[in-house]
Short mmCIF file of C-alpha atoms in Angstrom, two decimals:
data_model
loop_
_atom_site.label_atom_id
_atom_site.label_comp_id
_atom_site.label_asym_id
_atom_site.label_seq_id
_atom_site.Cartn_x
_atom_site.Cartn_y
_atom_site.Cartn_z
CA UNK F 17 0.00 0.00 0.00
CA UNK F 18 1.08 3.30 -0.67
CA UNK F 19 1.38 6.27 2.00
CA UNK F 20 1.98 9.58 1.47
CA UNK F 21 5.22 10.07 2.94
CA UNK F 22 6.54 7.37 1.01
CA UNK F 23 10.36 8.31 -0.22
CA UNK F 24 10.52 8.55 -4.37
CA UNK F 25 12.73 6.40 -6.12
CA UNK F 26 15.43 8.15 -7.93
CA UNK F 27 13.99 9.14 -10.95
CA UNK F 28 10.50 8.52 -10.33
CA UNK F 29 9.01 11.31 -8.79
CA UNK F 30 6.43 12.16 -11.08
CA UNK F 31 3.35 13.57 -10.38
CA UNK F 32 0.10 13.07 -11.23
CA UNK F 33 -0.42 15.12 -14.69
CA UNK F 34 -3.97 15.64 -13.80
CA UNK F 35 -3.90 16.79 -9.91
CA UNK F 36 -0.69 17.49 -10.04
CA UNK F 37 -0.73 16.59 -6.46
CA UNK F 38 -0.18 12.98 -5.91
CA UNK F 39 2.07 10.40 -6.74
CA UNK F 40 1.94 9.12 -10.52
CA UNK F 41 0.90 5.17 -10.06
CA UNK F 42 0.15 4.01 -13.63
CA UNK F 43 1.12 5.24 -17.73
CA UNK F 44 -2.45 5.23 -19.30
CA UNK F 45 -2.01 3.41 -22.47
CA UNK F 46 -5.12 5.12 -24.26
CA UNK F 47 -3.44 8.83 -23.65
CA UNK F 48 0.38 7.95 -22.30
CA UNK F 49 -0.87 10.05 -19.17
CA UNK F 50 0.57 9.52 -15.83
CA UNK F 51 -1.86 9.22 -13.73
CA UNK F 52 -2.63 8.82 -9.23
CA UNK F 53 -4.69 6.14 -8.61
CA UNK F 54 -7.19 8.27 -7.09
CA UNK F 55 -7.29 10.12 -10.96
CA UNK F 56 -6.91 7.26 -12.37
CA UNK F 57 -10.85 5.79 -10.69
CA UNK F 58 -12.16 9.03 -12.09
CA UNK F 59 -11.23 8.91 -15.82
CA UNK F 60 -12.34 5.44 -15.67
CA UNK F 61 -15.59 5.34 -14.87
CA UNK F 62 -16.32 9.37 -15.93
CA UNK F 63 -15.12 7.86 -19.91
CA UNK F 64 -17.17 4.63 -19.26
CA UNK F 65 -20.32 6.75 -18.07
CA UNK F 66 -19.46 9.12 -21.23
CA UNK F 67 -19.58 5.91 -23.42
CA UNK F 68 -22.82 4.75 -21.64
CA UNK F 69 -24.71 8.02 -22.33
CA UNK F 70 -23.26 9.02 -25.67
CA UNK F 71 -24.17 5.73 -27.41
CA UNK F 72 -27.56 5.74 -25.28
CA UNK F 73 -26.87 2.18 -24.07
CA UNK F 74 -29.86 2.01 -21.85
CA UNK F 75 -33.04 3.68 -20.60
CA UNK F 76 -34.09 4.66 -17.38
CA UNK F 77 -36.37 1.38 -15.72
CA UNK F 78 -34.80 -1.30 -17.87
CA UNK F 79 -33.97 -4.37 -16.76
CA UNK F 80 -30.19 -5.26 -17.63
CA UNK F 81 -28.32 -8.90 -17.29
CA UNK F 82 -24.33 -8.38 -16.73
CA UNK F 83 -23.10 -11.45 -18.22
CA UNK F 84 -20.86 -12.73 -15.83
CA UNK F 85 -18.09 -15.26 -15.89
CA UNK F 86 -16.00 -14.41 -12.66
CA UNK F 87 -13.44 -13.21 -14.55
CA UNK F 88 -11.65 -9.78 -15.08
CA UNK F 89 -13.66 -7.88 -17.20
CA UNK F 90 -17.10 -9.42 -16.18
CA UNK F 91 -16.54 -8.66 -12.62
CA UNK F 92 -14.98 -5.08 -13.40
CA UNK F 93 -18.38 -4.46 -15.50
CA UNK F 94 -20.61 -5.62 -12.95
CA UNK F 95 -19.04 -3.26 -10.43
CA UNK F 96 -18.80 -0.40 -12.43
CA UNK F 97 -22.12 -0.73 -13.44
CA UNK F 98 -23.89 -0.60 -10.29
CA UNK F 99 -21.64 1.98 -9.34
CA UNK F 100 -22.74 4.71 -11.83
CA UNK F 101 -26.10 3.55 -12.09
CA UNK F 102 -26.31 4.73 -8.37
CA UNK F 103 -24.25 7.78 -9.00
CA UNK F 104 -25.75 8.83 -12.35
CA UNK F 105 -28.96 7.53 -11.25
CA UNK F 106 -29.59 5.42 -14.68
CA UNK F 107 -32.43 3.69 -12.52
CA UNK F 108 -31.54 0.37 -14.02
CA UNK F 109 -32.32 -3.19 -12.34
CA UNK F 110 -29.13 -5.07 -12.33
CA UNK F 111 -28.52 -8.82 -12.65
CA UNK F 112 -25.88 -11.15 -12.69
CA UNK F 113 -26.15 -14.18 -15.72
CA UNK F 114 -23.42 -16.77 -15.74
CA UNK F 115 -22.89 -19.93 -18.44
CA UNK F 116 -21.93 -23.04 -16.85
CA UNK F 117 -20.43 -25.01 -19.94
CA UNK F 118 -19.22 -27.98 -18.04
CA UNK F 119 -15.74 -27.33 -17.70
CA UNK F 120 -14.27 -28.93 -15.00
CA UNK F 121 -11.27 -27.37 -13.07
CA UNK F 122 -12.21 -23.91 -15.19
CA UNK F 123 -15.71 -22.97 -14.91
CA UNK F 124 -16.50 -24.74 -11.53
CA UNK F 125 -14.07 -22.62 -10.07
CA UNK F 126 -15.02 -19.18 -11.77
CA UNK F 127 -18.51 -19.58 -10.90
CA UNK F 128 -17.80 -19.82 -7.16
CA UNK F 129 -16.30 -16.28 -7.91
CA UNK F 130 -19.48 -15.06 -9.55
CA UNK F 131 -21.33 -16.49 -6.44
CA UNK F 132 -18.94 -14.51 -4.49
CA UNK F 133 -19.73 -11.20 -7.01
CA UNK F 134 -23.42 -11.79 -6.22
CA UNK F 135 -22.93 -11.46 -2.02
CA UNK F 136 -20.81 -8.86 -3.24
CA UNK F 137 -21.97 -6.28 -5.33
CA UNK F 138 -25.61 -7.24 -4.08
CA UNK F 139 -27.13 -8.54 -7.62
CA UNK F 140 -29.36 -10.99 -8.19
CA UNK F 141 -27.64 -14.38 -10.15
CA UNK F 142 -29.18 -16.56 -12.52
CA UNK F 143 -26.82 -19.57 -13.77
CA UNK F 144 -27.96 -21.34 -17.22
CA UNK F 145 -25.74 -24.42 -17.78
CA UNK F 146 -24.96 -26.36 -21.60
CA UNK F 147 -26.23 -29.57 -20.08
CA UNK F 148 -29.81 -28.59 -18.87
CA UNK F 149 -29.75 -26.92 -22.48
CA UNK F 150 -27.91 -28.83 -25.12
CA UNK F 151 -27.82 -32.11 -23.63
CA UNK F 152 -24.01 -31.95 -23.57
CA UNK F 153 -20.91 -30.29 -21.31
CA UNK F 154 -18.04 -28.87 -22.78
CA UNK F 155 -16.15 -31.39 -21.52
CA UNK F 156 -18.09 -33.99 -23.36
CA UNK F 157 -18.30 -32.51 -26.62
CA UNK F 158 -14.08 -31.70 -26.47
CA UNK F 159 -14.15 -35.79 -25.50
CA UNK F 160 -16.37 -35.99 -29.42
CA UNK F 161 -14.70 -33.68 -31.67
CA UNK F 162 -10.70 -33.68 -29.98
CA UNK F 163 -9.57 -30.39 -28.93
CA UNK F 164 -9.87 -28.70 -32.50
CA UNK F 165 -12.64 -26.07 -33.33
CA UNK F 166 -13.40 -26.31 -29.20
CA UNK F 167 -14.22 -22.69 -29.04
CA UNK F 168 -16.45 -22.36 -32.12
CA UNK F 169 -19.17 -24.89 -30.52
CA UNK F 170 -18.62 -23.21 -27.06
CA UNK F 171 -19.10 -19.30 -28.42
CA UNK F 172 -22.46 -20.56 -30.47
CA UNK F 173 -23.94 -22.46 -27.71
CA UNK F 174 -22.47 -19.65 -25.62
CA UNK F 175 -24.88 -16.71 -27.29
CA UNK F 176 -27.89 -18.58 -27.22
CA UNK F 177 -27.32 -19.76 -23.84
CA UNK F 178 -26.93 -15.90 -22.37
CA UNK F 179 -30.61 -15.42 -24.42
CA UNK F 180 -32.15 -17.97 -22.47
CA UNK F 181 -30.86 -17.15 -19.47
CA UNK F 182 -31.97 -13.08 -20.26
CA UNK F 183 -35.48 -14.62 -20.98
CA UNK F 184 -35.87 -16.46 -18.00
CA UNK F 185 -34.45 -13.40 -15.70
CA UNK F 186 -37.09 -11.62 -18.34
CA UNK F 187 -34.52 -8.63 -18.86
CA UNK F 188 -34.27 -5.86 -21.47
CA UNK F 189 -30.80 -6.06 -22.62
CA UNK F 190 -27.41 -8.21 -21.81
CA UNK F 191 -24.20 -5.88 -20.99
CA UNK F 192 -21.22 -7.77 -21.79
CA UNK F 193 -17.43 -7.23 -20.65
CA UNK F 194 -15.79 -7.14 -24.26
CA UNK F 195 -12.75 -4.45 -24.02
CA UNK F 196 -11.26 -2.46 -26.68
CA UNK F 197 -8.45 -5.67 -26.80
CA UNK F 198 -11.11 -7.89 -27.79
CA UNK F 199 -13.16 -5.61 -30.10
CA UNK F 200 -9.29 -4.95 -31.83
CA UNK F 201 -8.62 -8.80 -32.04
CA UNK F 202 -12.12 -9.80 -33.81
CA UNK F 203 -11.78 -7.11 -36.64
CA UNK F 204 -8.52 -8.69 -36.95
CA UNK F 205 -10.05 -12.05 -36.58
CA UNK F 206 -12.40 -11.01 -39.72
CA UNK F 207 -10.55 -9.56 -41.74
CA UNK F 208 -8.00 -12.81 -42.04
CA UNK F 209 -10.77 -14.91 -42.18
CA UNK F 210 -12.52 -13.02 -44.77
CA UNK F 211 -15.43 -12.87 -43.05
CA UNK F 212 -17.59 -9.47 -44.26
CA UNK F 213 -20.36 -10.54 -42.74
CA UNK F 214 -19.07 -10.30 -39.56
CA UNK F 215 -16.40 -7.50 -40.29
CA UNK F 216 -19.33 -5.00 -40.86
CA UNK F 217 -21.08 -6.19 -37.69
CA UNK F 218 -18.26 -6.49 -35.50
CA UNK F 219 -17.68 -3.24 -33.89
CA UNK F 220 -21.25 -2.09 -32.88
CA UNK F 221 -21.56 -1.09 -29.65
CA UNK F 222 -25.44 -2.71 -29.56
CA UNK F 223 -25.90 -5.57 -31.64
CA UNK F 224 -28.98 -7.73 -31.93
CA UNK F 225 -31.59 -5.35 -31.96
CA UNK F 226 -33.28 -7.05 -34.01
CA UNK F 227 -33.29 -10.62 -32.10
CA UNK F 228 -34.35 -11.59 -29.03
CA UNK F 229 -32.46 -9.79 -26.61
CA UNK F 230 -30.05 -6.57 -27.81
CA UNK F 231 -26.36 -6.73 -26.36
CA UNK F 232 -23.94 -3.81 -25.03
CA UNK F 233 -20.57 -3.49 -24.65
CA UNK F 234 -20.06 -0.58 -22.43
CA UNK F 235 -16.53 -1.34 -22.33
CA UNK F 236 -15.88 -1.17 -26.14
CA UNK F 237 -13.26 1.67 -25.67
CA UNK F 238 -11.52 0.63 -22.46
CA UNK F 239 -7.60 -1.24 -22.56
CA UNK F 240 -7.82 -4.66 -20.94
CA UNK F 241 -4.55 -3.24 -19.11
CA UNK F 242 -6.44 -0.37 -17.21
CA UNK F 243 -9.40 -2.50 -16.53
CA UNK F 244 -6.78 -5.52 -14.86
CA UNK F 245 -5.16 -2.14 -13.12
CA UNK F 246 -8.77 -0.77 -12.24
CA UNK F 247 -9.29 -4.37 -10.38
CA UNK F 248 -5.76 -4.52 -8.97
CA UNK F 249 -5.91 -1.22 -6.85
CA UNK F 250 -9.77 -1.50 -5.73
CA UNK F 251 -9.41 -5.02 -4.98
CA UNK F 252 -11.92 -6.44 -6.89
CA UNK F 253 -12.19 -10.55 -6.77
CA UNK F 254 -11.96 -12.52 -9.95
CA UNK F 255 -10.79 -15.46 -11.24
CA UNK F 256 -8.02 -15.57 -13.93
CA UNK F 257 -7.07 -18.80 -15.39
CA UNK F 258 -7.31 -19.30 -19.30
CA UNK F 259 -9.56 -22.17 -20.48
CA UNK F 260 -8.17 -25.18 -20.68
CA UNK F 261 -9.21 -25.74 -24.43
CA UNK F 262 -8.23 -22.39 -25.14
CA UNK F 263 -4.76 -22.63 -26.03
CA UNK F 264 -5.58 -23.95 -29.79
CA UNK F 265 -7.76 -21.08 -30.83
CA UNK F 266 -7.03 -19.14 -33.23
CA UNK F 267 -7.95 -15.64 -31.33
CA UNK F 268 -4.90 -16.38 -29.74
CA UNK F 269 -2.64 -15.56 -33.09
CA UNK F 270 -3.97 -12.36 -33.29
CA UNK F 271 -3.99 -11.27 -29.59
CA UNK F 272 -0.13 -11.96 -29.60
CA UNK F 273 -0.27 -9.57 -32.44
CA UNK F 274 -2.32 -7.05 -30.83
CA UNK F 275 -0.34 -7.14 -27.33
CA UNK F 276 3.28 -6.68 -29.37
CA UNK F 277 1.49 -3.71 -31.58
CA UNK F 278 -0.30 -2.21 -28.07
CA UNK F 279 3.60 -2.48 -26.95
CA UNK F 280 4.95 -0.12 -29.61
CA UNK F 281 2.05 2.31 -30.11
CA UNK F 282 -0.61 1.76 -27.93
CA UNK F 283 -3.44 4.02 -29.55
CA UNK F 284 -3.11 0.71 -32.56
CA UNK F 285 -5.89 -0.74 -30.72
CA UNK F 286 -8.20 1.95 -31.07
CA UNK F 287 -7.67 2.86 -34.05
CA UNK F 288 -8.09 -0.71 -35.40
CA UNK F 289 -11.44 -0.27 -33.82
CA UNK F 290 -11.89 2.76 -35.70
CA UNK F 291 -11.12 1.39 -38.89
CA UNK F 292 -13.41 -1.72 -38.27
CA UNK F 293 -16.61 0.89 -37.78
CA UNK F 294 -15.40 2.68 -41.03
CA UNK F 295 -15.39 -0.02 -43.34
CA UNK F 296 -17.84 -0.32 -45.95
CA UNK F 297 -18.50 -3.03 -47.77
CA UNK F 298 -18.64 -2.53 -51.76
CA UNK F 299 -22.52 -2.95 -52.97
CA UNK F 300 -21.27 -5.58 -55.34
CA UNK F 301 -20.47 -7.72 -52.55
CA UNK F 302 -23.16 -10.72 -52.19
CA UNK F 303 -24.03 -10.19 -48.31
CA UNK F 304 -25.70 -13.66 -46.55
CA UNK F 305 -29.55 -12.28 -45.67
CA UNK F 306 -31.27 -12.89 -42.15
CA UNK F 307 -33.59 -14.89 -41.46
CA UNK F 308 -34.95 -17.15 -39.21
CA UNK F 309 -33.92 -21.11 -38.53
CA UNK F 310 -36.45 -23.85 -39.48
CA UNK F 311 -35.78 -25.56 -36.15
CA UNK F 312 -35.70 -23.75 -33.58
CA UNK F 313 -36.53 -20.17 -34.32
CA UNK F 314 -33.41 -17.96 -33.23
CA UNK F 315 -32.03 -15.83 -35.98
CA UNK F 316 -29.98 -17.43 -38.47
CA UNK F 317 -28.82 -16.17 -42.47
CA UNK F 318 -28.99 -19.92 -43.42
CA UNK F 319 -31.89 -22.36 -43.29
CA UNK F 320 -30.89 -23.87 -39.89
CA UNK F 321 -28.83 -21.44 -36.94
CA UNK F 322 -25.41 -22.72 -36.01
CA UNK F 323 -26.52 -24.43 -33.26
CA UNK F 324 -28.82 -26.72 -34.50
CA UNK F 325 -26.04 -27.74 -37.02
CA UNK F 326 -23.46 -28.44 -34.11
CA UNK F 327 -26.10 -29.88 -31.81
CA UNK F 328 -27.07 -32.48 -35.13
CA UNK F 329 -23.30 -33.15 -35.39
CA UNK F 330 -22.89 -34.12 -31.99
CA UNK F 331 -25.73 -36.37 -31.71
CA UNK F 332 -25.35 -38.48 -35.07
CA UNK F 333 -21.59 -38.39 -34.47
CA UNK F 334 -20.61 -36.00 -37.04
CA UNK F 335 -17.92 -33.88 -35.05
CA UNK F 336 -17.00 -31.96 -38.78
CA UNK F 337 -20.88 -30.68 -39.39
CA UNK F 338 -20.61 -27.06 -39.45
CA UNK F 339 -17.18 -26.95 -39.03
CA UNK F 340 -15.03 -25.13 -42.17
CA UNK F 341 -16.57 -23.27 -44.54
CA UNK F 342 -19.63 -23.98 -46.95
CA UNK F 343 -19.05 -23.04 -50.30
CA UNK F 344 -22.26 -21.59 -51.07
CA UNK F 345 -24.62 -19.40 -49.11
CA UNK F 346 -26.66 -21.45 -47.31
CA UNK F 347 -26.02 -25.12 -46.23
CA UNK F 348 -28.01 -27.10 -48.77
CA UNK F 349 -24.79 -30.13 -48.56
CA UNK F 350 -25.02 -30.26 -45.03
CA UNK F 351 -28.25 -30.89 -44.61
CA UNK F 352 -28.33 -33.66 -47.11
CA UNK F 353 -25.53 -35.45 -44.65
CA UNK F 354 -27.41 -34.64 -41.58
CA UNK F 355 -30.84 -36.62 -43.05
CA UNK F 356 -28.58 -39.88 -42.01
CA UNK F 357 -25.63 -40.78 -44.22
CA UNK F 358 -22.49 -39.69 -42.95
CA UNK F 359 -19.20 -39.09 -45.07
CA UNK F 360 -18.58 -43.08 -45.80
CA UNK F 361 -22.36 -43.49 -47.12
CA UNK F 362 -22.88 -46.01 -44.29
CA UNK F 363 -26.25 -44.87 -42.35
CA UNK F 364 -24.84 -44.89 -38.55
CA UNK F 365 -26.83 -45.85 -35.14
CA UNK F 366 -25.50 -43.06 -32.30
CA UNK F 367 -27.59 -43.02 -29.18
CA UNK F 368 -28.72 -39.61 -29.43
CA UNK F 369 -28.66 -37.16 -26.46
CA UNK F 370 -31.37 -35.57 -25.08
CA UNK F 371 -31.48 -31.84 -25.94
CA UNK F 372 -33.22 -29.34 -24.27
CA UNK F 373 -35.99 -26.88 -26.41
CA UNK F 374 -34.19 -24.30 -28.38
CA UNK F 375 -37.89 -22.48 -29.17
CA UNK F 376 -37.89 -19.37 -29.20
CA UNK H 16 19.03 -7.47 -1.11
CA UNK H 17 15.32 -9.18 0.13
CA UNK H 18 12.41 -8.33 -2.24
CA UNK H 19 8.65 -9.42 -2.60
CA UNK H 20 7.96 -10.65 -5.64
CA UNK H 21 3.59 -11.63 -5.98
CA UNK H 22 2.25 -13.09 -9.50
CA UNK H 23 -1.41 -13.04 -10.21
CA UNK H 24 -3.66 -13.05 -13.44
CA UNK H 25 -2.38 -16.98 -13.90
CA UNK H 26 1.39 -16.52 -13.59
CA UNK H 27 1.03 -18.38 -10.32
CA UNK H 28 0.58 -21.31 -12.21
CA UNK H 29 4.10 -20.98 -13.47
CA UNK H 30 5.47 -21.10 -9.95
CA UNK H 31 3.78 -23.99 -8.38
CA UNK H 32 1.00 -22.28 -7.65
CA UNK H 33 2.52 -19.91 -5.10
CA UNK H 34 2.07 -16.00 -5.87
CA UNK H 35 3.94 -15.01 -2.82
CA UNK H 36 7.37 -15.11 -3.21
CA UNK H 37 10.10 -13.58 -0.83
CA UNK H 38 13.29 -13.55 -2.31
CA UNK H 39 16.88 -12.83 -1.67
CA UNK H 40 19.21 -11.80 -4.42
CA UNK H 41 22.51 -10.79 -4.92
CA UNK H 42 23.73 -8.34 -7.81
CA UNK H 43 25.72 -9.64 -10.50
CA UNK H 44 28.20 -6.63 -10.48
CA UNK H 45 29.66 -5.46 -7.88
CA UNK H 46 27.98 -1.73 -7.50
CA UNK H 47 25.08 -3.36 -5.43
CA UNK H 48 22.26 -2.35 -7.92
CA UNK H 49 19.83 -4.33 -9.70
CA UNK H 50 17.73 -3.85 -12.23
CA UNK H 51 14.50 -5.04 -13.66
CA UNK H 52 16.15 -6.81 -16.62
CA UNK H 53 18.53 -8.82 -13.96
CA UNK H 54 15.19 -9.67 -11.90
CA UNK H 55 13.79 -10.70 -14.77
CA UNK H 56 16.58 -13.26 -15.42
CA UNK H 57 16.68 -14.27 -12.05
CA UNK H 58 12.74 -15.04 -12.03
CA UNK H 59 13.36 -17.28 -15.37
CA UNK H 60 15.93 -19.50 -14.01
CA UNK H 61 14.90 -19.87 -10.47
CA UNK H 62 10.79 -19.58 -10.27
CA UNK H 63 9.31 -20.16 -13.41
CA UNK H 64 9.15 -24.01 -13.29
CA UNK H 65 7.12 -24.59 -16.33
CA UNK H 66 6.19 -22.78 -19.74
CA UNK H 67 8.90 -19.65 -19.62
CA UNK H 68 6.93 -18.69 -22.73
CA UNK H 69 4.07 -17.49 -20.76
CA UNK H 70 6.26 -15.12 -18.75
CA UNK H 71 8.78 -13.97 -20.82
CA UNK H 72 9.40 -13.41 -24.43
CA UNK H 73 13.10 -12.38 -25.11
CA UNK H 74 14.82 -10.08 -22.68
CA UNK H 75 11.16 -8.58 -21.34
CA UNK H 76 7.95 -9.73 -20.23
CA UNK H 77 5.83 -11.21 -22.61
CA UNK H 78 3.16 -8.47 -24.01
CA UNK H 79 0.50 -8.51 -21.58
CA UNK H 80 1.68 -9.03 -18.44
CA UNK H 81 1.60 -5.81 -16.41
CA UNK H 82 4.43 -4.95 -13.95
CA UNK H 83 4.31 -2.92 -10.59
CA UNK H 84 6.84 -1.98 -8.12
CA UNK H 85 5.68 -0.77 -5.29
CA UNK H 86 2.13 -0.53 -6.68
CA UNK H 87 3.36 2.03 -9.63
CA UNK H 88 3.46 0.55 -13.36
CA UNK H 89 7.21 0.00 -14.37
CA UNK H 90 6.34 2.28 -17.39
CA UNK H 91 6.79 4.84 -14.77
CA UNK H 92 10.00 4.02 -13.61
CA UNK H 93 12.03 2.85 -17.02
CA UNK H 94 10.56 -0.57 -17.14
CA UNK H 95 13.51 -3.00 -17.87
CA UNK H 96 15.92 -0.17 -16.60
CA UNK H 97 13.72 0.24 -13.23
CA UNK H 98 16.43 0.15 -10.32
CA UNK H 99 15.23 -1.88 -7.35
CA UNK H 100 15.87 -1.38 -4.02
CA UNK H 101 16.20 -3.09 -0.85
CA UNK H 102 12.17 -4.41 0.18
CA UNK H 103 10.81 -3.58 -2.82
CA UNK H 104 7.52 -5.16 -3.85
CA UNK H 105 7.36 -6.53 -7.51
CA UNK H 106 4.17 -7.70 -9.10
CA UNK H 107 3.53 -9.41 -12.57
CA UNK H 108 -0.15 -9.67 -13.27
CA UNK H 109 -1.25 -11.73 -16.74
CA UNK H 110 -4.03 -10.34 -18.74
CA UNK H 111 -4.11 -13.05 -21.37
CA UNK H 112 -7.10 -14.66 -20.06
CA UNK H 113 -10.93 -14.66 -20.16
CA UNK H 114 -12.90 -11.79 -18.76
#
């Protein structure tokens, strides 16, 4: 802890650059400022509030879900949140909403945190879990398909999972942690994947509008570093291991990227941001269309959502259904394999799991 | 010279699991005076017990892990050239993970 009267170190005496008063404790990477804690909790949450009002994120007697994992960002959101919306008076209703995928020695542990969060920050939880939902845990679909493509099944069951779990806690939007670092790394993400689709959507502060429950990201413009810093000096509890199947996504190439470009010019990440709302796409460009999915109802720009596709795979034993990419614009090919032949013509027998209802 | 060293944000994992660490270290030259870059070193060979990788990437810390001596970022005080003194506190938090 630091006191007032303790000695500088040779060379380090700065002061604050905003009070001028106290002792500098951190370089803000979005301005290179040098910047007292006490400064430091102000900028913070003033920029975040700014942010919040600015892109009119929510209105006055909504109901909001913080999706929660336990983890740094999460946890930083959730207390941020009900801090301003006392202070600013948004005259929100606050909730916690935690996934359990069925990860054992990851998730189990970070949602003791979020339990923690809930005593905490006094909000209300609500936990939705992949096996009361899917039929399946993490665990045992990673046991199916080996420990390729792990994340894309997780982030798809992921989304609709945090729209159940807003429907049962019956809120008006879902507020999730995503930092600048992460909004950076998925333009990147896009662009090397070639995917326009998702390139044009990417960077919207409110997506989904137009589904069942709209998203935020109130931290779209905040560094991952001053969030981790933000938690540091207030103290805040979360729980920071990386997934264990994480290591062989491919986010990970471009978040080494980001981190050695934040490294030599820090404002990178911001502006990559920046270029990712400024695209546009040429009007030649054939753009997939929205609609809805034939089995389940959630929005989907191809005759069945993502989830039903992975869900089929799993249960006939098709680990590769809806992995790679179709050729053509909706998923004609895969749906002929999914009516029961699989790739070697042979019609196969796989118990099939019990599945939750995906209506919505 | 004793020092504090804590690891959080997952780096604990590197050091079985431990994030306390309370060190004593002798300069390599004979002025007395270390610097970040020696700690660094010094962490490498004699805590880091598995996957250096994650904590280091060449003569620095590996981008995204944030560094605080006495609860001021390094960036304040010359990072690798940060002189350290006797009781110092040095934390390395890891932001590579979920949020």
């Amino acid at each position: 802890m630091e006191e007032a009267g303790a000695k500088p170190r040779k060379g380090v005496s700065c002061l604050c650059c905003i009070c001028d008063n106290r002792k500098a404790a951190l370089k803000r990477p979005k301005t290179l400022q040098q910047i007292c804690r006490e400064c430091f909790y102000e900028v913070f949450e003033e920029e975040i509030h700014q942010v919040i009002v600015k892109n009119h994120l929510f209105r006055p007697g909504e109901r909001i879900a913080v999706g929660a994992s336990g983890g740094k960002d999460s946890t930083v959101l959730a207390y941020v949140l009900s801090e301003l919306n006392r202070r600013h008076n948004y005259g929100l209703d606050l909730f916690l909403l935690s996934v359990d995928e069925g990860i054992t020695g990851y998730r189990d542990d970070s949602l003791e945190t979020v339990k923690r969060n809930e005593i905490q920050y006094g909000l209300p939880l609500q936990i939705v879990s992949y096996k009361d939902l899917y039929g399946w845990t993490m665990d045992e679909i990673v046991k199916m398909i080996g420990l390729k493509n792990n994340c894309t099944f997780c982030g798809v069951f992921r989304r609709q999972a945090l729209d159940r779990g807003a429907a049962l806690l019956k809120v008006d939007k879902l507020a999730t942690g995503h930092n600048a670092d992460d909004m950076a790394e998925t333009v990147l993400l896009n662009i090397l994947r070639g995917d326009i689709a998702r390139l044009s959507r990417c960077t919207a502060i409110i997506t989904g509008e137009d589904g069942p429950i709209p998203r935020c990201k109130p931290f779209k413009y905040t560094y991952e570093k001053e969030i981790v810093m933000y938690a540091y000096f207030k103290k805040l509890d979360y729980f920071s291991t990386e997934c264990i199947y994480s290591p062989n996504a491919y986010r990970g190439f471009a978040r080494e990227f980001i981190k050695d470009l934040e490294r030599i010019r820090p404002r990178a990440i911001l502006d990559i941001i920046k270029s990712g709302e400024d695209f546009r796409i040429s009007t030649s460009t054939k753009m997939p269309e929205q609609g809805t999915c034939e089995r389940c109802g959630y929005i989907s720009s191809q005759k069945w959502c993502k989830a039903c596709v992975l869900l089929e795979g799993l249960n006939r034993g098709l680990p590769k259904l809806g992995i790679g990419r179709s050729r053509g614009l909706d998923n004609e090919t895969e749906k002929r394999e999914m009516k029961g032949r699989s790739s070697d013509g042979q019609t196969r027998s796989i118990e099939s799991k019990q599945c939750g209802t995906l209506d919505f | 010279m004793q020092l504090t060293l804590e690891f959080g944000g997952g780096l604990e994992l590197l050091c079985d699991s431990v994030k306390i660490h309370n060190v004593s270290i002798n300069p390599e030259n004979g002025v007395g005076k270390l610097v970040m870059k020696d700690l660094l070193s010094w962490v490498r060979s004699n805590l880091i017990k598995e996957r250096p990788e994650m904590f280091m990437k060449g003569d620095t810390v590996r981008p995204g892990v944030l560094v605080l001596v006495n609860d001021c970022d390094w960036e304040l005080s010359g990072q690798l050239d940060t002189t350290l003194e006797e009781k110092d506190v040095v934390v390395f938090i890891s932001t590579l993970h979920g949020g």
